Amino acid sequence: MIVDPQDTRKISRTWREYLHEMKQSLGVARWVYHEFITPESRHWTKRMLVSLAISVTALNGIAWLAKYLVDGLIRHDAYAVKMSFLGMAAFVVIYGYFDSLQMIAREYAQGANLTQLKRRMNELFFEKSMGQHLQESSYLNTANIERGKGRIEQLENMLMFEGSSSMISLTVALTLLWLRVPSAGLFMTLLLASYLVWLVYLNRNISENCAPFDKEFRRINRWEHERWEKIERVKTCAKEGEEIAYQNRSFQKVLGEERKFWLWFIRKVTWRGYSNRLVLLGTLGYGAWLIWRGDWSNGVFVPLLMYATKVSESIWHIGHIEHQVNWNMPAIRTAMLTLTVPPDITDKAKAIELQRKNGMRVEMRNVSFAYATEKCDLPGLPAATNGGAKPATAVLRNVSLTIAPGEKAALIGPSGAGKTTIMRLLMRYMDPTSGTMLVDGHDLRDVRLSSWLNLIAYVPQQAQVFDGTIRDNLLYRFTDEPINVPDQELWGIMRKLKIDFGDRLTDGLDTRVGRHGIELSGGEQQRLMIGAAAMRKPIFMVVDEATASLDATTEKAVQKGMEEVLGDHMGALIITHRLSTVRRLCSKFFVLRDSEGLAAEESQLEAAACSFEELYEISPTFRVLADDQGVVILDSPQPRSEISTEPVTDREESIRYAEPESIA
């Protein structure tokens, strides 16, 4: 069962649980600080905070001197008025200078933070194995990462910039208030304490009540985005009106329920505001009374008003920031738990560095693999399972095969037989559950993975075309890289593989293909990927249903081109359902049978041969595939079709598998 990771968040229903959640939030904040705040950023942040403290103190110093200005005006003391003005002018200059310094430091700190955030997020995302990306997509997906990335950026800005500014303003104003008017400082300190109590109370209710609303809004958004992405189905089923009505009903329902809570919240906030303003008004009234009695001079009221107002504003701003931090924490915590999952495929300390040569021997020795039935959602979060753990599901059993240097081998079998699993094991998306994958005699687990991948090329079943030009896709070229491959070489490979799309190449090699290659047909995208694989000049190629999107005529032309590309020295493993794809291209054929029903010691590799005719004689699985596809087998009796009135049974149930040949 796969669920949205944020749905596993436990809602705090008691004060103890809320305080525990706050403690977890502090742990997440520390992780963000250590992972995404660089020494450079810390340096600029310190400069920003020092400059900010000086500028805020200077700004508040103007209010301090305003007392002497007002008193001087009342007494007609020209010297006091003159000196007050000079002091205020000096504070204005100091404020302007250090305010500009803090803005410059903030710009550098923010730039360093954004750079580190992008770099580190990429590092943590790319370090995971391809097997993890495929098997744990419930949480290791771009939606979670992108959402967490945006929330981390908000958290950094709120805590380092907005939060620090509010805290410094509050500290300076409250300190000066205590120094100037201690009794008022006491009142405002009590206001701060009461505000913190209100803050915890209201945010706990937000955490408890808004989680279900957030969950439903995310469900509605997923529904909406899915319909936008699959607009063709919506339009062809004439469901536009029903979709609009359903989404509107769903949104209005949850919006109405959410509004009830926020109206309650607004009432509470209003009463809190009244209490805060009453404390502020009482403080000012107390000061006015003391001035009326003659205990204070008239000028004291100016700093009292400004400092008390600044304290009240800063308290509100800090409360707002705390609420935003709490609201963003679930997404950030999800991203943290996702990105801190350790990669399951890593190079050993002294991994073998493979060197380029004219051929590479590939072997599988008694390889088995099993996928876990239950996928975890996130480490550290409750598992989304019902009942006890289930045993792993074996998808590959006891497979042994060899592909000699320069040999082109085809992997044939029904859907679910494990062909894709072998491909993934060969490129080390994951490691075998048992057995050994060997490359040039080395256990693949002992080899530096990048050195192996740099020697091979992979053509996936679903073309992975980047937004960019034909040239960029053929070369996997970054936009700031110089062009080092001659155009003649690119045009040569394009013509071999029928990538020359005629009039559609409006700008030649610099023709843009659009996002996901939308400007190209499915067959054109696939041919472009085959060309990109060829341009890597590999010594071994892995091809997964490369011609599945091509018509018969183009398929034959591409096969001929692939024969030229593969040459004599390049080895290949070609996975296919369409037997016509590999008959001429390959010199060795492996047939996999379904693992269901096999004994534990039996091999899933049913047969290996050098021709279709030989396979037809020894492999029941191949005979079924060949007969279904109408493949002509020379020197073999034609399959007979008999009409029967008996109920039709599954053909696979009647197959009796021959013992596989020994493949040394």
PDB file of C-alpha atoms in Angstrom, residues 60 166 169-175 177 184-185 187-196 199 272-284 303-320:
ATOM      1  CA  ASN A  60      15.645  53.213  18.195  1.00  0.00           C
ATOM      2  CA  SER A 166      12.127  40.547  14.320  1.00  0.00           C
ATOM      3  CA  SER A 169      13.986  44.518  16.876  1.00  0.00           C
ATOM      4  CA  LEU A 170      12.168  42.958  19.844  1.00  0.00           C
ATOM      5  CA  THR A 171      15.345  42.581  21.916  1.00  0.00           C
ATOM      6  CA  VAL A 172      16.566  46.137  21.274  1.00  0.00           C
ATOM      7  CA  ALA A 173      13.158  47.755  21.836  1.00  0.00           C
ATOM      8  CA  LEU A 174      12.434  45.750  25.002  1.00  0.00           C
ATOM      9  CA  THR A 175      15.945  46.411  26.403  1.00  0.00           C
ATOM     10  CA  LEU A 177      12.203  50.162  27.256  1.00  0.00           C
ATOM     11  CA  ALA A 184       6.661  49.759  31.080  1.00  0.00           C
ATOM     12  CA  GLY A 185       9.336  47.184  30.317  1.00  0.00           C
ATOM     13  CA  PHE A 187       4.272  45.332  31.360  1.00  0.00           C
ATOM     14  CA  MET A 188       5.529  44.534  27.862  1.00  0.00           C
ATOM     15  CA  THR A 189       7.482  41.508  29.156  1.00  0.00           C
ATOM     16  CA  LEU A 190       4.248  40.171  30.648  1.00  0.00           C
ATOM     17  CA  LEU A 191       2.577  40.853  27.298  1.00  0.00           C
ATOM     18  CA  LEU A 192       5.277  38.803  25.597  1.00  0.00           C
ATOM     19  CA  ALA A 193       4.722  35.900  28.014  1.00  0.00           C
ATOM     20  CA  SER A 194       0.958  35.929  27.493  1.00  0.00           C
ATOM     21  CA  TYR A 195       1.443  36.094  23.742  1.00  0.00           C
ATOM     22  CA  LEU A 196       3.633  33.005  23.823  1.00  0.00           C
ATOM     23  CA  LEU A 199       0.834  31.238  20.366  1.00  0.00           C
ATOM     24  CA  ARG A 272      -5.979  38.117  21.712  1.00  0.00           C
ATOM     25  CA  GLY A 273      -5.522  41.340  19.788  1.00  0.00           C
ATOM     26  CA  TYR A 274      -7.838  43.159  22.160  1.00  0.00           C
ATOM     27  CA  SER A 275      -5.899  41.874  25.181  1.00  0.00           C
ATOM     28  CA  ASN A 276      -2.580  42.875  23.595  1.00  0.00           C
ATOM     29  CA  ARG A 277      -3.835  46.338  22.709  1.00  0.00           C
ATOM     30  CA  LEU A 278      -5.287  46.784  26.190  1.00  0.00           C
ATOM     31  CA  VAL A 279      -1.868  46.007  27.687  1.00  0.00           C
ATOM     32  CA  LEU A 280      -0.263  48.440  25.238  1.00  0.00           C
ATOM     33  CA  LEU A 281      -2.918  51.080  25.973  1.00  0.00           C
ATOM     34  CA  GLY A 282      -2.541  50.484  29.702  1.00  0.00           C
ATOM     35  CA  THR A 283       1.208  50.949  29.446  1.00  0.00           C
ATOM     36  CA  LEU A 284       0.781  54.216  27.566  1.00  0.00           C
ATOM     37  CA  PRO A 303      10.256  56.626  23.420  1.00  0.00           C
ATOM     38  CA  LEU A 304       7.605  54.906  25.536  1.00  0.00           C
ATOM     39  CA  LEU A 305       5.162  55.000  22.612  1.00  0.00           C
ATOM     40  CA  MET A 306       7.711  53.926  19.999  1.00  0.00           C
ATOM     41  CA  TYR A 307       9.337  51.149  22.034  1.00  0.00           C
ATOM     42  CA  ALA A 308       6.056  49.677  23.286  1.00  0.00           C
ATOM     43  CA  THR A 309       4.591  49.729  19.765  1.00  0.00           C
ATOM     44  CA  LYS A 310       7.734  48.130  18.327  1.00  0.00           C
ATOM     45  CA  VAL A 311       7.634  45.369  20.968  1.00  0.00           C
ATOM     46  CA  SER A 312       3.968  44.676  20.180  1.00  0.00           C
ATOM     47  CA  GLU A 313       4.611  44.556  16.408  1.00  0.00           C
ATOM     48  CA  SER A 314       7.679  42.310  16.797  1.00  0.00           C
ATOM     49  CA  ILE A 315       5.757  39.885  19.014  1.00  0.00           C
ATOM     50  CA  TRP A 316       3.024  39.590  16.369  1.00  0.00           C
ATOM     51  CA  HIS A 317       5.588  39.086  13.596  1.00  0.00           C
ATOM     52  CA  ILE A 318       7.432  36.363  15.531  1.00  0.00           C
ATOM     53  CA  GLY A 319       4.124  34.586  16.136  1.00  0.00           C
ATOM     54  CA  HIS A 320       3.357  34.699  12.420  1.00  0.00           C
TER      55      HIS A 320
END
